CSV table of C-alpha atoms in Angstrom, one decimal:
chain,number,residue,atom,x,y,z
A,1,UNK,CA,-48.2,13.4,190.5
A,2,UNK,CA,-48.0,16.5,193.4
A,3,UNK,CA,-45.4,19.9,192.6
A,4,UNK,CA,-43.3,20.6,194.7
A,5,UNK,CA,-44.2,24.4,196.8
A,6,UNK,CA,-40.7,25.6,194.8
A,7,UNK,CA,-42.0,24.2,191.5
A,8,UNK,CA,-45.9,25.9,192.4
A,9,UNK,CA,-44.2,28.8,193.0
A,10,UNK,CA,-42.5,29.1,189.6
A,11,UNK,CA,-45.8,27.4,187.8
A,12,UNK,CA,-47.6,31.9,189.2
A,13,UNK,CA,-44.7,33.8,188.7
A,14,UNK,CA,-44.0,32.0,185.0
A,15,UNK,CA,-47.8,32.8,184.2
A,16,UNK,CA,-48.3,36.7,185.1
A,17,UNK,CA,-44.7,37.0,182.9
A,18,UNK,CA,-42.2,38.4,186.4
A,19,UNK,CA,-39.1,38.0,185.3
A,20,UNK,CA,-36.7,35.4,187.9
A,21,UNK,CA,-32.8,35.6,189.0
A,22,UNK,CA,-30.8,32.7,187.7
A,23,UNK,CA,-30.4,31.0,190.5
A,24,UNK,CA,-33.8,31.5,191.7
A,25,UNK,CA,-34.8,30.1,187.8
A,26,UNK,CA,-32.7,26.7,188.7
A,27,UNK,CA,-33.7,26.2,191.6
A,28,UNK,CA,-37.5,26.1,190.9
A,29,UNK,CA,-36.7,24.0,187.4
A,30,UNK,CA,-34.5,21.4,189.4
A,31,UNK,CA,-38.2,20.9,192.0
A,32,UNK,CA,-39.9,20.8,188.4
A,33,UNK,CA,-38.2,18.5,186.6
A,34,UNK,CA,-37.1,15.7,190.2
A,35,UNK,CA,-40.9,15.5,190.7
A,36,UNK,CA,-39.9,13.7,187.0
A,37,UNK,CA,-42.9,14.8,185.1
A,38,UNK,CA,-42.6,14.2,181.4
A,39,UNK,CA,-42.0,16.9,179.1
A,40,UNK,CA,-45.6,17.8,177.3
A,41,UNK,CA,-47.3,17.8,180.8
A,42,UNK,CA,-44.0,20.1,182.2
A,43,UNK,CA,-44.7,22.7,179.5
A,44,UNK,CA,-48.7,22.6,179.9
A,45,UNK,CA,-47.9,22.6,183.9
A,46,UNK,CA,-44.7,25.6,183.2
A,47,UNK,CA,-46.7,26.9,180.2
A,48,UNK,CA,-43.7,28.1,178.6
A,49,UNK,CA,-42.6,27.7,174.5
A,50,UNK,CA,-41.8,24.1,173.8
A,51,UNK,CA,-37.8,26.1,172.4
A,52,UNK,CA,-37.7,27.8,175.7
A,53,UNK,CA,-38.4,24.7,178.2
A,54,UNK,CA,-35.9,22.8,175.8
A,55,UNK,CA,-33.1,25.4,175.9
A,56,UNK,CA,-33.2,26.3,180.0
A,57,UNK,CA,-33.3,22.6,180.5
A,58,UNK,CA,-30.4,22.3,178.4
A,59,UNK,CA,-28.8,25.1,180.5
A,60,UNK,CA,-29.2,22.9,183.7
A,61,UNK,CA,-27.1,20.5,182.0
A,62,UNK,CA,-24.7,23.0,181.7
A,63,UNK,CA,-24.8,24.5,184.7
A,64,UNK,CA,-24.3,21.1,186.6
A,65,UNK,CA,-27.3,20.9,188.4
A,66,UNK,CA,-28.9,18.2,185.8
A,67,UNK,CA,-26.4,15.0,185.0
A,68,UNK,CA,-26.4,15.2,181.6
A,69,UNK,CA,-26.9,10.8,181.5
A,70,UNK,CA,-30.4,11.8,183.1
A,71,UNK,CA,-31.9,14.4,180.9
A,72,UNK,CA,-30.0,11.6,177.8
A,73,UNK,CA,-32.6,8.7,179.4
A,74,UNK,CA,-35.8,9.6,177.4
A,75,UNK,CA,-34.6,12.2,174.9
A,76,UNK,CA,-38.4,10.8,173.3
A,77,UNK,CA,-39.9,13.4,176.7
A,78,UNK,CA,-37.3,15.4,176.6
A,79,UNK,CA,-36.6,17.6,173.0
A,80,UNK,CA,-33.4,18.4,172.4
A,81,UNK,CA,-32.9,22.9,172.4
A,82,UNK,CA,-32.6,22.4,168.5
A,83,UNK,CA,-35.3,20.1,167.6
A,84,UNK,CA,-37.5,22.4,170.0
A,85,UNK,CA,-36.1,25.4,168.5
A,86,UNK,CA,-36.5,23.8,164.7
A,87,UNK,CA,-40.1,23.0,166.0
A,88,UNK,CA,-40.6,26.6,167.0
A,89,UNK,CA,-38.9,28.9,164.1
A,90,UNK,CA,-40.3,29.0,160.1
A,91,UNK,CA,-38.1,31.0,158.4
A,92,UNK,CA,-39.7,34.2,157.8
A,93,UNK,CA,-39.0,37.8,155.4
A,94,UNK,CA,-37.4,39.2,158.5
A,95,UNK,CA,-34.7,36.6,158.7
A,96,UNK,CA,-34.4,37.0,155.2
A,97,UNK,CA,-33.8,40.7,154.9
A,98,UNK,CA,-31.5,40.4,157.3
A,99,UNK,CA,-29.3,37.6,156.7
A,100,UNK,CA,-29.5,39.6,152.7
A,101,UNK,CA,-28.1,42.7,154.5
A,102,UNK,CA,-24.9,41.0,156.5
A,103,UNK,CA,-24.3,39.1,153.6
A,104,UNK,CA,-23.7,42.7,151.7
A,105,UNK,CA,-22.2,44.7,154.0
A,106,UNK,CA,-20.3,41.6,156.0
A,107,UNK,CA,-20.2,43.6,158.9
A,108,UNK,CA,-23.3,43.5,161.6
A,109,UNK,CA,-23.5,46.9,162.7
A,110,UNK,CA,-23.4,48.4,158.9
A,111,UNK,CA,-26.1,45.9,158.3
A,112,UNK,CA,-28.7,46.7,161.5
A,113,UNK,CA,-27.5,50.2,160.9
A,114,UNK,CA,-28.4,49.7,156.5
A,115,UNK,CA,-32.0,48.5,158.4
A,116,UNK,CA,-32.7,50.6,160.7
A,117,UNK,CA,-32.8,48.4,163.7
A,118,UNK,CA,-30.3,47.5,167.1
A,119,UNK,CA,-27.9,45.5,165.8
A,120,UNK,CA,-29.2,42.8,169.1
A,121,UNK,CA,-32.4,41.7,167.5
A,122,UNK,CA,-30.7,41.2,164.1
A,123,UNK,CA,-28.3,39.5,165.8
A,124,UNK,CA,-31.5,36.9,167.4
A,125,UNK,CA,-32.7,37.1,163.6
A,126,UNK,CA,-29.3,35.5,162.5
A,127,UNK,CA,-28.4,32.6,164.5
A,128,UNK,CA,-33.1,32.2,164.6
A,129,UNK,CA,-31.8,31.5,160.8
A,130,UNK,CA,-29.2,29.2,160.8
A,131,UNK,CA,-31.4,27.4,164.0
A,132,UNK,CA,-34.1,26.8,161.3
A,133,UNK,CA,-31.7,26.3,158.6
A,134,UNK,CA,-29.4,23.5,161.0
A,135,UNK,CA,-25.9,25.3,159.6
A,136,UNK,CA,-24.2,28.4,160.3
A,137,UNK,CA,-24.3,30.7,156.9
A,138,UNK,CA,-21.5,33.0,159.1
A,139,UNK,CA,-18.2,33.1,160.5
A,140,UNK,CA,-18.0,36.1,162.8
A,141,UNK,CA,-14.9,36.8,165.1
A,142,UNK,CA,-14.2,40.6,166.8
A,143,UNK,CA,-12.4,41.5,163.5
A,144,UNK,CA,-14.9,40.0,160.5
A,145,UNK,CA,-18.2,38.4,159.5
A,146,UNK,CA,-17.2,36.1,155.9
A,147,UNK,CA,-20.2,34.1,154.7
A,148,UNK,CA,-20.1,30.1,154.7
A,149,UNK,CA,-19.9,27.8,151.7
A,150,UNK,CA,-23.4,27.8,152.9
A,151,UNK,CA,-24.0,30.8,153.1
A,152,UNK,CA,-22.9,31.6,150.0
A,153,UNK,CA,-24.6,29.6,148.2
A,154,UNK,CA,-27.9,30.6,150.0
A,155,UNK,CA,-27.1,34.0,148.8
A,156,UNK,CA,-27.2,32.8,145.4
A,157,UNK,CA,-31.2,32.4,146.4
A,158,UNK,CA,-31.9,35.0,148.9
A,159,UNK,CA,-32.7,38.2,145.8
A,160,UNK,CA,-35.1,35.9,143.8
A,161,UNK,CA,-37.5,35.6,146.6
A,162,UNK,CA,-37.2,39.5,147.4
A,163,UNK,CA,-37.7,40.2,143.4
A,164,UNK,CA,-41.1,37.5,142.7
A,165,UNK,CA,-42.3,38.7,145.6
A,166,UNK,CA,-42.0,42.6,144.6
A,167,UNK,CA,-42.9,41.1,140.6
A,168,UNK,CA,-46.3,39.8,142.6
A,169,UNK,CA,-46.3,43.2,144.0
A,170,UNK,CA,-46.5,44.9,140.2
A,171,UNK,CA,-49.0,42.8,138.6
A,172,UNK,CA,-51.5,42.9,141.1
A,173,UNK,CA,-51.7,46.7,140.6
A,174,UNK,CA,-51.3,46.4,137.3
A,175,UNK,CA,-54.6,44.5,137.0
A,176,UNK,CA,-55.9,47.3,139.6
A,177,UNK,CA,-54.3,49.8,137.0
A,178,UNK,CA,-56.2,48.7,134.2
A,179,UNK,CA,-54.0,46.6,132.7
A,180,UNK,CA,-54.8,43.1,131.4
A,181,UNK,CA,-51.7,41.3,131.3
A,182,UNK,CA,-48.1,41.8,132.0
A,183,UNK,CA,-44.4,41.7,130.0
A,184,UNK,CA,-41.2,41.0,132.4
A,185,UNK,CA,-38.2,43.0,130.5
A,186,UNK,CA,-34.2,42.3,131.5
A,187,UNK,CA,-31.8,45.1,129.0
A,188,UNK,CA,-28.8,44.9,129.6
A,189,UNK,CA,-25.7,46.1,127.6
A,190,UNK,CA,-26.8,50.4,127.5
A,191,UNK,CA,-28.7,49.7,124.1
A,192,UNK,CA,-29.6,52.0,121.7
A,193,UNK,CA,-32.2,54.7,123.3
A,194,UNK,CA,-33.8,55.8,120.5
A,195,UNK,CA,-34.2,52.6,118.6
A,196,UNK,CA,-35.7,51.2,122.0
A,197,UNK,CA,-38.6,54.7,122.8
A,198,UNK,CA,-39.7,54.0,119.5
A,199,UNK,CA,-40.5,50.0,119.9
A,200,UNK,CA,-42.3,50.9,123.5
A,201,UNK,CA,-44.2,53.4,122.4
A,202,UNK,CA,-45.4,51.1,119.3
A,203,UNK,CA,-46.3,48.6,122.3
A,204,UNK,CA,-48.3,51.0,123.5
A,205,UNK,CA,-49.6,51.9,120.5
A,206,UNK,CA,-50.9,48.4,119.8
A,207,UNK,CA,-51.4,46.8,122.7
A,208,UNK,CA,-52.3,49.8,125.9
A,209,UNK,CA,-53.3,47.0,127.2
A,210,UNK,CA,-50.6,45.6,128.3
A,211,UNK,CA,-48.2,47.0,131.4
A,212,UNK,CA,-44.3,46.3,130.0
A,213,UNK,CA,-41.7,46.3,133.2
A,214,UNK,CA,-38.5,46.6,133.2
A,215,UNK,CA,-35.9,45.6,134.8
A,216,UNK,CA,-31.9,47.5,134.2
A,217,UNK,CA,-29.4,44.6,135.0
A,218,UNK,CA,-25.7,42.8,133.5
A,219,UNK,CA,-26.2,40.0,130.7
A,220,UNK,CA,-24.8,38.0,132.6
A,221,UNK,CA,-28.1,38.5,135.1
A,222,UNK,CA,-30.4,38.5,133.0
A,223,UNK,CA,-29.5,35.4,130.9
A,224,UNK,CA,-30.4,34.1,134.7
A,225,UNK,CA,-33.3,35.1,135.2
A,226,UNK,CA,-34.1,34.1,131.8
A,227,UNK,CA,-33.7,30.4,133.0
A,228,UNK,CA,-36.2,31.3,135.8
A,229,UNK,CA,-38.2,32.6,134.4
A,230,UNK,CA,-37.3,35.9,136.5
A,231,UNK,CA,-38.1,38.0,132.8
A,232,UNK,CA,-40.3,37.0,130.1
A,233,UNK,CA,-37.7,38.3,127.5
A,234,UNK,CA,-35.5,40.9,127.1
A,235,UNK,CA,-32.5,43.3,125.0
A,236,UNK,CA,-29.4,42.7,124.9
A,237,UNK,CA,-26.1,43.1,122.5
A,238,UNK,CA,-25.3,39.6,122.5
A,239,UNK,CA,-26.5,36.0,121.1
A,240,UNK,CA,-23.5,33.4,123.3
A,241,UNK,CA,-26.5,33.5,125.3
A,242,UNK,CA,-25.6,29.3,125.4
A,243,UNK,CA,-28.7,26.6,126.3
A,244,UNK,CA,-32.2,26.9,127.2
A,245,UNK,CA,-31.9,30.6,125.6
A,246,UNK,CA,-33.1,32.0,122.0
A,247,UNK,CA,-31.3,35.0,120.7
A,248,UNK,CA,-33.4,36.7,117.6
A,249,UNK,CA,-31.9,39.8,115.8
A,250,UNK,CA,-33.7,42.3,116.7
A,251,UNK,CA,-32.1,45.2,114.8
A,252,UNK,CA,-28.7,46.7,114.1
A,253,UNK,CA,-26.9,50.2,114.6
A,254,UNK,CA,-23.7,51.4,112.7
A,255,UNK,CA,-20.5,50.9,115.1
A,256,UNK,CA,-19.5,54.8,115.0
A,257,UNK,CA,-16.2,57.2,116.1
A,258,UNK,CA,-16.7,59.7,119.0
A,259,UNK,CA,-14.3,62.8,118.2
A,260,UNK,CA,-14.1,65.4,120.1
A,261,UNK,CA,-14.5,69.4,117.7
A,262,UNK,CA,-10.8,70.6,116.7
A,263,UNK,CA,-9.1,66.7,117.0
A,264,UNK,CA,-6.7,66.8,113.8
A,265,UNK,CA,-9.1,62.7,113.3
A,266,UNK,CA,-11.5,64.6,111.7
A,267,UNK,CA,-10.0,64.8,108.8
A,268,UNK,CA,-10.9,62.0,107.5
A,269,UNK,CA,-14.3,61.4,106.6
A,270,UNK,CA,-14.6,57.7,106.9
A,271,UNK,CA,-12.3,56.5,109.5
A,272,UNK,CA,-9.0,54.1,108.7
A,273,UNK,CA,-9.5,51.2,111.8
A,274,UNK,CA,-5.2,51.5,111.7
A,275,UNK,CA,-5.7,55.1,112.1
A,276,UNK,CA,-8.3,54.4,115.5
A,277,UNK,CA,-5.5,52.3,116.4
A,278,UNK,CA,-3.1,55.2,116.8
A,279,UNK,CA,-5.2,57.5,120.0
A,280,UNK,CA,-6.5,56.0,122.7
A,281,UNK,CA,-10.1,54.7,123.3
A,282,UNK,CA,-13.0,55.0,125.2
A,283,UNK,CA,-15.0,52.0,126.2
A,284,UNK,CA,-17.2,50.2,127.3
A,285,UNK,CA,-16.7,48.7,130.3
A,286,UNK,CA,-17.1,44.5,129.6
A,287,UNK,CA,-18.4,44.1,133.3
A,288,UNK,CA,-21.9,46.2,132.9
A,289,UNK,CA,-21.7,46.3,128.6
A,290,UNK,CA,-20.6,42.2,128.5
A,291,UNK,CA,-22.2,42.2,124.7
A,292,UNK,CA,-21.6,45.9,123.5
A,293,UNK,CA,-17.9,45.7,124.4
A,294,UNK,CA,-17.9,41.8,122.9
A,295,UNK,CA,-18.7,43.3,119.3
A,296,UNK,CA,-16.4,46.3,119.5
A,297,UNK,CA,-13.7,44.0,120.6
A,298,UNK,CA,-14.1,41.8,117.9
A,299,UNK,CA,-13.6,44.7,114.8
A,300,UNK,CA,-11.2,46.0,116.9
A,301,UNK,CA,-8.5,43.5,117.2
A,302,UNK,CA,-9.3,42.4,113.1
A,303,UNK,CA,-5.3,44.2,113.0
A,304,UNK,CA,-3.7,42.3,115.3
A,305,UNK,CA,-2.9,45.7,116.9
A,306,UNK,CA,-3.9,45.6,120.6
A,307,UNK,CA,-5.8,49.3,121.2
A,308,UNK,CA,-4.5,51.7,123.4
A,309,UNK,CA,-7.9,51.6,125.9
A,310,UNK,CA,-7.9,55.3,128.7
A,311,UNK,CA,-11.0,54.1,130.2
A,312,UNK,CA,-13.6,51.7,130.4
A,313,UNK,CA,-16.7,53.2,131.1
A,314,UNK,CA,-20.3,51.8,132.2
A,315,UNK,CA,-22.1,53.8,130.1
A,316,UNK,CA,-22.5,56.2,126.9
A,317,UNK,CA,-22.9,59.2,128.5
A,318,UNK,CA,-19.8,59.4,130.4
A,319,UNK,CA,-18.3,58.1,127.6
A,320,UNK,CA,-19.7,61.1,125.5
A,321,UNK,CA,-18.4,63.2,128.6
A,322,UNK,CA,-15.6,62.2,128.5
A,323,UNK,CA,-14.9,61.9,124.8
A,324,UNK,CA,-16.2,66.2,124.6
A,325,UNK,CA,-13.8,66.8,127.2
A,326,UNK,CA,-10.5,65.5,125.1
A,327,UNK,CA,-9.5,62.6,126.5
A,328,UNK,CA,-10.4,60.3,123.6
A,329,UNK,CA,-12.0,59.2,121.5
A,330,UNK,CA,-15.0,57.0,122.0
A,331,UNK,CA,-16.7,53.3,119.8
A,332,UNK,CA,-20.7,53.0,119.5
A,333,UNK,CA,-23.4,53.3,117.9
A,334,UNK,CA,-24.5,55.6,115.9
A,335,UNK,CA,-27.6,56.4,118.0
A,336,UNK,CA,-25.9,56.8,120.8
A,337,UNK,CA,-24.3,59.5,119.2
A,338,UNK,CA,-26.9,61.1,117.9
A,339,UNK,CA,-28.5,60.8,121.0
A,340,UNK,CA,-26.0,62.7,122.6
A,341,UNK,CA,-26.0,66.0,124.3
A,342,UNK,CA,-22.4,66.8,124.6
A,343,UNK,CA,-22.1,69.5,121.9
A,344,UNK,CA,-18.6,69.0,121.1
A,345,UNK,CA,-19.4,65.7,120.2
A,346,UNK,CA,-18.6,64.7,117.3
A,347,UNK,CA,-19.1,61.9,115.3
A,348,UNK,CA,-18.3,60.2,112.4
A,349,UNK,CA,-18.6,56.8,110.3
A,350,UNK,CA,-15.3,53.6,109.8
A,351,UNK,CA,-13.7,53.0,106.8
A,352,UNK,CA,-14.1,49.9,105.0
A,353,UNK,CA,-16.8,47.8,105.7
A,354,UNK,CA,-19.2,49.7,108.1
A,355,UNK,CA,-19.4,47.5,111.4
A,356,UNK,CA,-22.7,47.9,113.3
A,357,UNK,CA,-23.5,46.5,116.4
A,358,UNK,CA,-26.6,44.7,116.8
A,359,UNK,CA,-29.4,44.4,119.1
A,360,UNK,CA,-30.7,40.8,120.7
A,361,UNK,CA,-33.8,39.6,122.2
A,362,UNK,CA,-33.0,37.0,124.3
A,363,UNK,CA,-36.2,34.3,125.5
A,364,UNK,CA,-35.9,30.8,127.2
A,365,UNK,CA,-36.7,27.9,124.9
A,366,UNK,CA,-40.1,27.6,127.0
A,367,UNK,CA,-43.6,28.4,125.6
A,368,UNK,CA,-44.1,31.4,125.7
A,369,UNK,CA,-47.2,33.4,126.6
A,370,UNK,CA,-49.7,34.7,124.1
A,371,UNK,CA,-48.8,37.6,124.8
A,372,UNK,CA,-45.4,37.4,124.5
A,373,UNK,CA,-45.4,36.0,121.0
A,374,UNK,CA,-47.1,39.2,120.2
A,375,UNK,CA,-44.2,41.3,121.8
A,376,UNK,CA,-41.6,38.9,119.4
A,377,UNK,CA,-43.8,38.8,116.4
A,378,UNK,CA,-44.1,43.0,116.9
A,379,UNK,CA,-40.1,43.2,117.3
A,380,UNK,CA,-39.2,41.3,113.8
A,381,UNK,CA,-42.2,43.8,111.9
A,382,UNK,CA,-39.7,46.5,113.0
A,383,UNK,CA,-36.4,45.0,111.8
A,384,UNK,CA,-36.9,46.0,108.1
A,385,UNK,CA,-37.3,49.1,109.3
A,386,UNK,CA,-34.6,50.0,111.0
A,387,UNK,CA,-31.8,48.0,110.4
A,388,UNK,CA,-28.9,48.7,109.2
């Protein structure tokens, strides 16, 4: 099939990589198209990728140089831009990193700054990802950027990709460092540091060849991660974990009152609940320490009196700092108060039947590995020695 001189000139320039003006390009491509060449032949002659060629043919239609009816007469020969896009683009980690940054920042400029790239390649990566998924992930205006429903669903899954990738890297590094196997453990609710550190020391003593990887997450994230096999097991202060998760009591800690030095309530060797409820309290935040907060709330509501909560904190360290400053009374486990580095904090037990904070070992109902079975057995052996 003969081509025009213009078409020959285009093919020569296309192969050289020289950029063309839009007008020059349209004239050349029109001549090539009017030669009635098949799409595969057109691609071979121009050396253009399928996606780029299809996009340029669509540009001819949009510009009115080529009639859409003629373009649509042979769809098998001339694929649409979206079809060529799907053929050309494959989802890569860079697309997911860009999506995650924009989804979390909801601002393209800030997301680009976070990724240390220009905004233009970021926008291009999001566009490629949306073409690959054949749906819009963001609603973008001059004033705001919002996730679509599809974008919100996608955001639920993307972080798991990077968690799984990091775990794979960690597993390889563990083997390279001489470990035989690995346990992925999740920690929630600010569990007792002294008890947990003693347990870890026992694990290292009995099975030094097993690496234990720790992740601090919320209770909801731990439960979700156990279901999705992101963690082998975890510790939390709640046994309200739903179906598919087994909760086994690990250890218990007496619930005590953290009192500022020279506070009038120190006249009680054991503090009655009614007396405690007369004063402002600083408690653990129910979002950050869900299990801990549930157990404390159940105890405080025994009398039916609403507690006066002055502050909610995300860590026991901050709770102890506020107590030492005389801000309020604190309520937490005995070991947390014992580990407190604040000199102005005194621990007092509660009157009556001493309440406890219980820590549970959580795991999936799936068949545990041999390494996890030994880990569970080790938890069960320390309970009689350290339980209350």
